[in-house]
Short mmCIF file of C-alpha atoms in Angstrom, two decimals:
data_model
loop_
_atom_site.label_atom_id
_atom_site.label_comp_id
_atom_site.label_asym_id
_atom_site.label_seq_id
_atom_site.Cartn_x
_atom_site.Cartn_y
_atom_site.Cartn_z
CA UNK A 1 92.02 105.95 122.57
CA UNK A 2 89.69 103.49 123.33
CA UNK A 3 90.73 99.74 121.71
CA UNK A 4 88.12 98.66 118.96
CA UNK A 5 87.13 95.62 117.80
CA UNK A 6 86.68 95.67 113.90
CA UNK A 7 86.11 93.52 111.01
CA UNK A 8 88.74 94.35 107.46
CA UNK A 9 86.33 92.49 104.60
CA UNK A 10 88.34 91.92 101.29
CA UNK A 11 92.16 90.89 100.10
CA UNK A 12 93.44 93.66 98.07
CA UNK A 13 95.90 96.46 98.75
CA UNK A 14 93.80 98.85 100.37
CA UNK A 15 92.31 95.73 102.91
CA UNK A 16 95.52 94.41 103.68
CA UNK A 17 97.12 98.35 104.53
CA UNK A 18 93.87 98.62 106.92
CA UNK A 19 93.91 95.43 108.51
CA UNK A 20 97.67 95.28 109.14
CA UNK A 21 97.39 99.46 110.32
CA UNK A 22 94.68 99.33 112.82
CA UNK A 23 96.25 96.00 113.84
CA UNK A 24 99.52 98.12 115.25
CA UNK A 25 97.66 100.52 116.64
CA UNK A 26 96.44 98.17 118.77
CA UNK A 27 92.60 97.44 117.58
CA UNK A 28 91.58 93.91 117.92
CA UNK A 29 91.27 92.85 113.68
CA UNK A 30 89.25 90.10 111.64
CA UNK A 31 90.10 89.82 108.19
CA UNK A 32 88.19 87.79 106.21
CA UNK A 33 88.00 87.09 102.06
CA UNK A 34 85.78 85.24 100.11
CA UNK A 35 86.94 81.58 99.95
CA UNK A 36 87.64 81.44 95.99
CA UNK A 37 90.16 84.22 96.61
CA UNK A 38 92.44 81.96 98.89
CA UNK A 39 95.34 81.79 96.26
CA UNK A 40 95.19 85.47 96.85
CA UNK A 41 95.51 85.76 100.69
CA UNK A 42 97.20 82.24 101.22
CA UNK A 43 100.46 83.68 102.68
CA UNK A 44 98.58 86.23 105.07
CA UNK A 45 95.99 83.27 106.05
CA UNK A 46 98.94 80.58 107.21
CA UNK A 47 99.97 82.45 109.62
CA UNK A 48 98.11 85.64 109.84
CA UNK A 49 100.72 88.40 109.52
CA UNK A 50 101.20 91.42 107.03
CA UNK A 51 104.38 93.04 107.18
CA UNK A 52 103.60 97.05 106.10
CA UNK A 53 106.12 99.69 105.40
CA UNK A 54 106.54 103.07 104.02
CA UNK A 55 104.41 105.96 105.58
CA UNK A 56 102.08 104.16 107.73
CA UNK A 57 102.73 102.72 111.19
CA UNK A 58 105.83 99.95 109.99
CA UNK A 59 106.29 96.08 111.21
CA UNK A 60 104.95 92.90 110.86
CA UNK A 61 100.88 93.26 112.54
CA UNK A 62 99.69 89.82 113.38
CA UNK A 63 95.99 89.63 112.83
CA UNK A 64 93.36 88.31 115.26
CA UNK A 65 91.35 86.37 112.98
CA UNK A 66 91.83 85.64 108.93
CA UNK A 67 88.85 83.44 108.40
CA UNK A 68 86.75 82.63 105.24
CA UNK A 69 83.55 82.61 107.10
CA UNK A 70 81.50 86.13 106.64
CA UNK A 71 79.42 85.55 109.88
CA UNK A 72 82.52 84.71 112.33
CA UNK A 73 84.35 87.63 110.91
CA UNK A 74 81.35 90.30 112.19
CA UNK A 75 80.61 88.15 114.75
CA UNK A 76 80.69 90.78 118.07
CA UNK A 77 82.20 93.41 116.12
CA UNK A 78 81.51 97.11 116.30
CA UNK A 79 82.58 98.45 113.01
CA UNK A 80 82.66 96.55 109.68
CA UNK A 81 85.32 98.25 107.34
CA UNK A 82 84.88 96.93 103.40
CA UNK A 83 88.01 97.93 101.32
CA UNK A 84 87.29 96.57 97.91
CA UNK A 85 86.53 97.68 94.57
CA UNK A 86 83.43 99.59 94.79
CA UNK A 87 82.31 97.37 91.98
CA UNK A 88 81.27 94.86 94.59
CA UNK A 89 79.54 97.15 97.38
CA UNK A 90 76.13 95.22 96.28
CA UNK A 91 77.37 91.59 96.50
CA UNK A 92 78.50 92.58 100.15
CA UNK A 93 75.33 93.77 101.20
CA UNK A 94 73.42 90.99 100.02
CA UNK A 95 76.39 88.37 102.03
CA UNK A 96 76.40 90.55 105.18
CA UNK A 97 71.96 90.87 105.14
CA UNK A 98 71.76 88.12 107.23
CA UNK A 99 74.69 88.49 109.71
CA UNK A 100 74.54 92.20 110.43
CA UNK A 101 72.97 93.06 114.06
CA UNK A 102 71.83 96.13 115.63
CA UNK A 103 74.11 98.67 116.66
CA UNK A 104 76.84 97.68 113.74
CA UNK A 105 78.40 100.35 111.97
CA UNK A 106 79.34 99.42 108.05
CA UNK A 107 82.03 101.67 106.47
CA UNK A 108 83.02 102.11 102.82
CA UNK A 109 86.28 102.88 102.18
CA UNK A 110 86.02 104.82 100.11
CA UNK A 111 81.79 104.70 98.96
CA UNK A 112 80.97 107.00 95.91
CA UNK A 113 77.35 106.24 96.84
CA UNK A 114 77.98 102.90 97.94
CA UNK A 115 76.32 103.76 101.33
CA UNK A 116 72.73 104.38 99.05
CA UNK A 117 73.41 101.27 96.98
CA UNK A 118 74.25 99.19 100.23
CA UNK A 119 71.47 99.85 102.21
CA UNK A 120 68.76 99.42 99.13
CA UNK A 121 70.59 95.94 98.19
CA UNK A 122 70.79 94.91 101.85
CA UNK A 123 66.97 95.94 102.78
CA UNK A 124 65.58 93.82 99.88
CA UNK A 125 67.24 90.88 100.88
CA UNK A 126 65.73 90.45 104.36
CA UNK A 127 68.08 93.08 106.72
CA UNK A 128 66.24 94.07 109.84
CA UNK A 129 69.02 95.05 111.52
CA UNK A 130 69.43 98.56 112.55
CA UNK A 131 73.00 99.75 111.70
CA UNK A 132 74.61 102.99 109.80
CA UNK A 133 76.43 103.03 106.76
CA UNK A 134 79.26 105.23 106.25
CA UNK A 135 81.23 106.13 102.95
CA UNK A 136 84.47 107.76 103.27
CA UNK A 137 85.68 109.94 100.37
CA UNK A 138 88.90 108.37 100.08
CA UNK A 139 90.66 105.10 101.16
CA UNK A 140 93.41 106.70 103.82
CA UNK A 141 96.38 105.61 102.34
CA UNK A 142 97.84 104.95 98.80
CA UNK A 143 99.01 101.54 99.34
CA UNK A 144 100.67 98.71 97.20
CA UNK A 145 101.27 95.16 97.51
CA UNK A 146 105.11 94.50 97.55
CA UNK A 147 104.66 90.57 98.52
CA UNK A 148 102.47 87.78 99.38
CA UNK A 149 101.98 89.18 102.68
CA UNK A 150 103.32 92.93 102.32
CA UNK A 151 101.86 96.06 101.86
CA UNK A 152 104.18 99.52 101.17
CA UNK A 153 102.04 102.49 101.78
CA UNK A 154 103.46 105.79 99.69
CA UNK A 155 100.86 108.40 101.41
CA UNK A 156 98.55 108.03 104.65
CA UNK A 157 96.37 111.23 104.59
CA UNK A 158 96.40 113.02 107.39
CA UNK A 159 92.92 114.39 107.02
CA UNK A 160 89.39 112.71 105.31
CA UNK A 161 85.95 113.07 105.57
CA UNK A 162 83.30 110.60 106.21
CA UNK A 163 79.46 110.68 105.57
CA UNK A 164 76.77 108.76 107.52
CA UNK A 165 73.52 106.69 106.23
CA UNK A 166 71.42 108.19 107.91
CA UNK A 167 73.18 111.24 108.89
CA UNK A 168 71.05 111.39 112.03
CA UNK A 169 74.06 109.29 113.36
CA UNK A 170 76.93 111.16 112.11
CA UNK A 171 78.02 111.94 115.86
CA UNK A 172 78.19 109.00 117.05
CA UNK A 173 79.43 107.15 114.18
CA UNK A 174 82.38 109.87 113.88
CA UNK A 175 82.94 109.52 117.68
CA UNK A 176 84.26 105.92 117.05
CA UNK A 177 86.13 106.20 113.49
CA UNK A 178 88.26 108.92 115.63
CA UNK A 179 89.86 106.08 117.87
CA UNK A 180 90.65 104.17 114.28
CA UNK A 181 92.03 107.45 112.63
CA UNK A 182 92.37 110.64 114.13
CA UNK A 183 92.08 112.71 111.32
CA UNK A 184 88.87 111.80 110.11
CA UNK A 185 86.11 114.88 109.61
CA UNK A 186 82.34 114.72 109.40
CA UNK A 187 80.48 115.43 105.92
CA UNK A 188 77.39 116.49 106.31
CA UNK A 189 76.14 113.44 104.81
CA UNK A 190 77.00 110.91 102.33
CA UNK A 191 75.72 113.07 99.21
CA UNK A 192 78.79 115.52 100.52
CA UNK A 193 80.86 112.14 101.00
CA UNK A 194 80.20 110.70 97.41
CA UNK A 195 81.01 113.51 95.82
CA UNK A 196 83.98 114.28 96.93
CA UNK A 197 85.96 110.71 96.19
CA UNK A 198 88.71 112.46 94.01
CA UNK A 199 89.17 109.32 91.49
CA UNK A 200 86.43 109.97 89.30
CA UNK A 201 87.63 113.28 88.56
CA UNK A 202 91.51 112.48 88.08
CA UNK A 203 91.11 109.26 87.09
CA UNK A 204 89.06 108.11 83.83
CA UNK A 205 88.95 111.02 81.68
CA UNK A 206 93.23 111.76 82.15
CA UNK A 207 93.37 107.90 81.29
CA UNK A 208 91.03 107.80 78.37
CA UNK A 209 93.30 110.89 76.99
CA UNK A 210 96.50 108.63 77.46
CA UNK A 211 94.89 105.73 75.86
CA UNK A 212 97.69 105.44 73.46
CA UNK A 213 100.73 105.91 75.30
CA UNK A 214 99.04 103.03 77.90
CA UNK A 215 98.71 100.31 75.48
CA UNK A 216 102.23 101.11 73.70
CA UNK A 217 104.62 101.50 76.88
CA UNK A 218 102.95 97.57 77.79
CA UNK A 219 103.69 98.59 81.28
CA UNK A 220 106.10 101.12 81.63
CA UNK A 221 103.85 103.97 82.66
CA UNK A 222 103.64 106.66 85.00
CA UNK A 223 100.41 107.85 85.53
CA UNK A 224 100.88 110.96 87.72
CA UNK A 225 104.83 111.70 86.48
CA UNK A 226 104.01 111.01 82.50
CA UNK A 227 100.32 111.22 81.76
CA UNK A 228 99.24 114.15 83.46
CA UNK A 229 99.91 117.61 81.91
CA UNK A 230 98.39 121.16 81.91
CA UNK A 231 96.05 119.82 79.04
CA UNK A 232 95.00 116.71 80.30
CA UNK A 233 94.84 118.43 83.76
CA UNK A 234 92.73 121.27 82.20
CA UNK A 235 90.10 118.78 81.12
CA UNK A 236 89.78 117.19 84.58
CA UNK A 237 89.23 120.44 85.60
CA UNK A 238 85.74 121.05 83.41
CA UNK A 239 84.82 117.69 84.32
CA UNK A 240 85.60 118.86 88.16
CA UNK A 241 83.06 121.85 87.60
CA UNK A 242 80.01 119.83 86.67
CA UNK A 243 80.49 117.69 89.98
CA UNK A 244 80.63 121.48 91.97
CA UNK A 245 77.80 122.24 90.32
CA UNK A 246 75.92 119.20 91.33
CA UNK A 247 77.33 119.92 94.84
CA UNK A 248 75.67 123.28 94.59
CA UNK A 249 71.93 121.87 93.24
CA UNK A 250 72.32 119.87 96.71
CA UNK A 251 73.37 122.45 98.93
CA UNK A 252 77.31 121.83 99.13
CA UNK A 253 79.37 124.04 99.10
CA UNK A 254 82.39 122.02 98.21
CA UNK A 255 86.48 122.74 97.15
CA UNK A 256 88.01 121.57 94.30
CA UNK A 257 89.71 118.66 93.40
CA UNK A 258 93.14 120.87 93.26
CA UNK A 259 92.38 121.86 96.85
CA UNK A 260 91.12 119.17 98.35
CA UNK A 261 93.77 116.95 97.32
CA UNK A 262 96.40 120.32 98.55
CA UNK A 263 94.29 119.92 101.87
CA UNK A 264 95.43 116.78 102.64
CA UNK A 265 99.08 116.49 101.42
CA UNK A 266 98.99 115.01 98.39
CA UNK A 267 100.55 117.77 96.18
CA UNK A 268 101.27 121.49 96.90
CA UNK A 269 98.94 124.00 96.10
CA UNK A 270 97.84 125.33 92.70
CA UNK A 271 96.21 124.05 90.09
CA UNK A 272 95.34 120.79 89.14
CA UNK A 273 98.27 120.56 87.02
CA UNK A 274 100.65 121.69 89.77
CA UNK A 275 99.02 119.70 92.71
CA UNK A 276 99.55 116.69 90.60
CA UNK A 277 102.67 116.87 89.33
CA UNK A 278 103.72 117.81 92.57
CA UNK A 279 102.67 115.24 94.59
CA UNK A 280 105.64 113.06 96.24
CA UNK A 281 102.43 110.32 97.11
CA UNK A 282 102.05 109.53 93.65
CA UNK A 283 104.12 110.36 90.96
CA UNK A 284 106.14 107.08 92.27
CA UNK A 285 102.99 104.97 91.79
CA UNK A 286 103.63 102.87 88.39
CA UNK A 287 100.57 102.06 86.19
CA UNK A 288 97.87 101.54 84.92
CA UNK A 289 99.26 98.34 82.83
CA UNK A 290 96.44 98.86 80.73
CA UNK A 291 92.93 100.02 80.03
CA UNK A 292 91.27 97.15 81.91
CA UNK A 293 92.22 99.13 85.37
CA UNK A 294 89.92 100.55 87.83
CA UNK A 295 91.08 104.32 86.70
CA UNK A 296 88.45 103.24 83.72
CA UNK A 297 86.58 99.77 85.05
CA UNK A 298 85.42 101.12 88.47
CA UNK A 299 85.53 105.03 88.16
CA UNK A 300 83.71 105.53 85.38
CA UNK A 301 80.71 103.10 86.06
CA UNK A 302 80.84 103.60 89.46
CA UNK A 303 81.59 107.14 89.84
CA UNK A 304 80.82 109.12 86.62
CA UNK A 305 77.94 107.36 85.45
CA UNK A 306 76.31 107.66 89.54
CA UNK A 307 77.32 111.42 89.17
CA UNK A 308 75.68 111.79 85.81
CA UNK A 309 72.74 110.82 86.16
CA UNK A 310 72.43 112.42 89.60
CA UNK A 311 72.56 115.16 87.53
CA UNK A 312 70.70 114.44 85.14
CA UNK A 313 67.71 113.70 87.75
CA UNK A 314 68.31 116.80 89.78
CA UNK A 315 68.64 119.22 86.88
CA UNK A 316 71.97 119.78 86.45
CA UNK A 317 73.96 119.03 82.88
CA UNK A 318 76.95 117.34 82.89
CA UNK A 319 77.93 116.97 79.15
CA UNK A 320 81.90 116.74 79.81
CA UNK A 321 80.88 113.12 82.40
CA UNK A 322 78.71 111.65 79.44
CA UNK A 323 81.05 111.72 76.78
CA UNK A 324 83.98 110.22 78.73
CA UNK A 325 81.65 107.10 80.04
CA UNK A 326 80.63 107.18 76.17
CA UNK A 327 84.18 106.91 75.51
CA UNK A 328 85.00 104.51 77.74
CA UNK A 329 82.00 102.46 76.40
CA UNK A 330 83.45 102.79 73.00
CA UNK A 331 86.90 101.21 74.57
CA UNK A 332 85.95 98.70 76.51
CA UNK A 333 82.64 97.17 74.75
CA UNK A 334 80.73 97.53 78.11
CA UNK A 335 77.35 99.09 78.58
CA UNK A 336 78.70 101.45 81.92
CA UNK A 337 75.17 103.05 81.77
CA UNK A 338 73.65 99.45 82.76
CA UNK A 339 76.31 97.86 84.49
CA UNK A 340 77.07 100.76 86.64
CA UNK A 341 75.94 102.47 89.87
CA UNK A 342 72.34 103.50 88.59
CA UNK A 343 70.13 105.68 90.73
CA UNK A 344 67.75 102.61 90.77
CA UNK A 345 70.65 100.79 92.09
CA UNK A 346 70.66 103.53 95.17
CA UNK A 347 67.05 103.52 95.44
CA UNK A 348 66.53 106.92 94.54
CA UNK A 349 65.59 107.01 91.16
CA UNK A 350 62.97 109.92 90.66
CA UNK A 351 64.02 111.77 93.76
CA UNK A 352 64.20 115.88 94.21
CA UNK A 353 67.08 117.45 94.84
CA UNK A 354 64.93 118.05 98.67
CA UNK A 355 63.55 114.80 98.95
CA UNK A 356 66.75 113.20 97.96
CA UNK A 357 68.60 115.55 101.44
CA UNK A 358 65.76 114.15 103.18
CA UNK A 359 66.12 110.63 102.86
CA UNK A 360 69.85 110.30 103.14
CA UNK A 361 69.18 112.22 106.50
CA UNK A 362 66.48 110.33 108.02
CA UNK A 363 67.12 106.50 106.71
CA UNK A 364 63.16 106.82 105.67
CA UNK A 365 61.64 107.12 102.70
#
């Protein structure tokens, strides 16, 4: 393993697992967070530790940098993870468009098209710089945050796949990512990559179907133990089919959800139903608290409504993805269809389904 030198950009759960991770393994770590988040990171910051338990490397990592400032965090660094909501993949790119240098290697952890949206947002501010962007289909672990500067991690997957802007670079991208995480596989670009982020799929419409029981229990839920069942399983399953058959109108041959999740440990094999219920990595995980989650607030804008109308422009109907982001309109009061990950918002609005391979191979229009 060759040590790596790597910049962790956000504060959340899934940033603090990473930073704290690679830091045991013995990669050299910045972590940085946007200064009006301090209240957030304060304990880690003071003395730049994260203690991390559970199924994950365990002890106290002590990180090499924690610093507000975006440009000393990347500063010399080879690989730029960003673990955050993939609600704010855009505001990123437009922070890092000045400070990103050739030979840099952005990853998205996970993307759902974040790479496409990255790259258009960071090109029209200014970016010259020549760099990859990679979107993993998963973030590695499922992680919570136990204390101001503790992380418990209830599943590290032993496999994932990652998918490379342009895809040119997917070798040599991959080649690096392996000393960070051994198990990571190559997609054959991010297209593969974005569609196969599980969330969308198991997320919003099994939510939207538990709507009730969420706002009653005022906390005391169970996602994976109480609000999935063969029905609401069933329906995740029809929803799962339209994103195949996307898959297939690009090329991609892909598995389903129930597999892929079987694939790498997160439930035993079966159904959706079974692999679910099944799965010792989350049927522990309490939540969501309430409708205002991610499972509806960043999955349905950001995945379903990206996956929709990538369907939509490609030929392919996906009637089951529009009428849970219609839904989910209906519940929340927000317009997902503007607010969310638009083709434009990719910079590939009005692409074939052959064009659209081309680009996200090449880098070039």
């Amino acid at each position: 393993m060759t040590k790596r030198r790597l910049a962790v950009l956000g504060g959340g759960n899934g940033a603090r697992t990473v930073a704290a991770d690679m830091t045991l393994a013995g990669h050299e770590v910045h972590l940085f967070e946007f200064e009006k988040f301090h209240a957030n990171v304060a304990a880690i910051f003071d003395d730049r530790t994260i203690t991390i338990s559970g199924k994950a490397r365990n002890g106290t990592a002590e990180i090499a940098l924690a610093t507000h400032d975006l440009g000393e965090a990347v500063d010399g660094v080879e690989m730029i993870a960003i673990v955050v909501p993939a609600l704010y993949h855009g505001l990123y790119a437009e922070h890092l468009a000045p400070v990103l240098r050739d030979g840099q290697h952005v990853v998205l952890m996970p993307g759902t098209f974040g790479s496409l949206e990255f790259i258009t947002t960071a090109r029209a501010k200014g970016m010259k710089a020549r760099i990859t962007v990679t979107e993993l289909d998963t973030l590695p672990y499922a992680t919570r945050i136990v204390g101001p500067g503790a992380v418990k991690v209830f599943h590290a997957l032993p496999v994932f796949g990652a998918g490379v802007f342009p895809s040119e670079r997917t070798d040599e991208v991959v080649r690096i990512l392996k000393d960070l995480y051994a198990g990571v596989g190559k997609f054959r670009d991010v297209l593969e990559a974005g569609l196969s982020n599980c969330n969308p799929v198991i997320h919003p419409l099994g939510v939207l179907m538990n709507a009730g029981r969420i706002e009653y229990s005022r906390g005391e839920f169970y996602y994976y133990e109480e609000g999935v069942t063969p029905s609401t399983a069933r329906a995740m399953e029809a929803l799962d089919e339209e994103r195949l058959a996307i898959g297939r109108k690009l090329g991609l041959d892909m598995p389903g959800q129930a597999e892929a999740l079987h694939a790498v440990d997160y439930g035993p094999k079966g159904d959706l139903w079974e692999t679910l219920k099944g799965s010792k990595g989350l049927t522990p995980i309490k939540g969501p608290t309430s409708l205002a989650n991610r499972y509806v607030t960043e999955d349905i804008p950001i995945g379903l409504v990206c996956w929709s109308q990538l369907g939509g422009m490609i030929g392919v109907p996906t009637p089951l993805m529009r009428a849970t982001v219609e839904i989910g309109i209906a519940i929340s009061g927000v317009n997902y269809w503007e607010t969310g990950r638009t083709m434009e918002k990719c910079g590939i609005a009005g692409m074939t389904a052959e064009e659209l391979c081309d680009y996200v191979k090449t880098g070039v229009r």
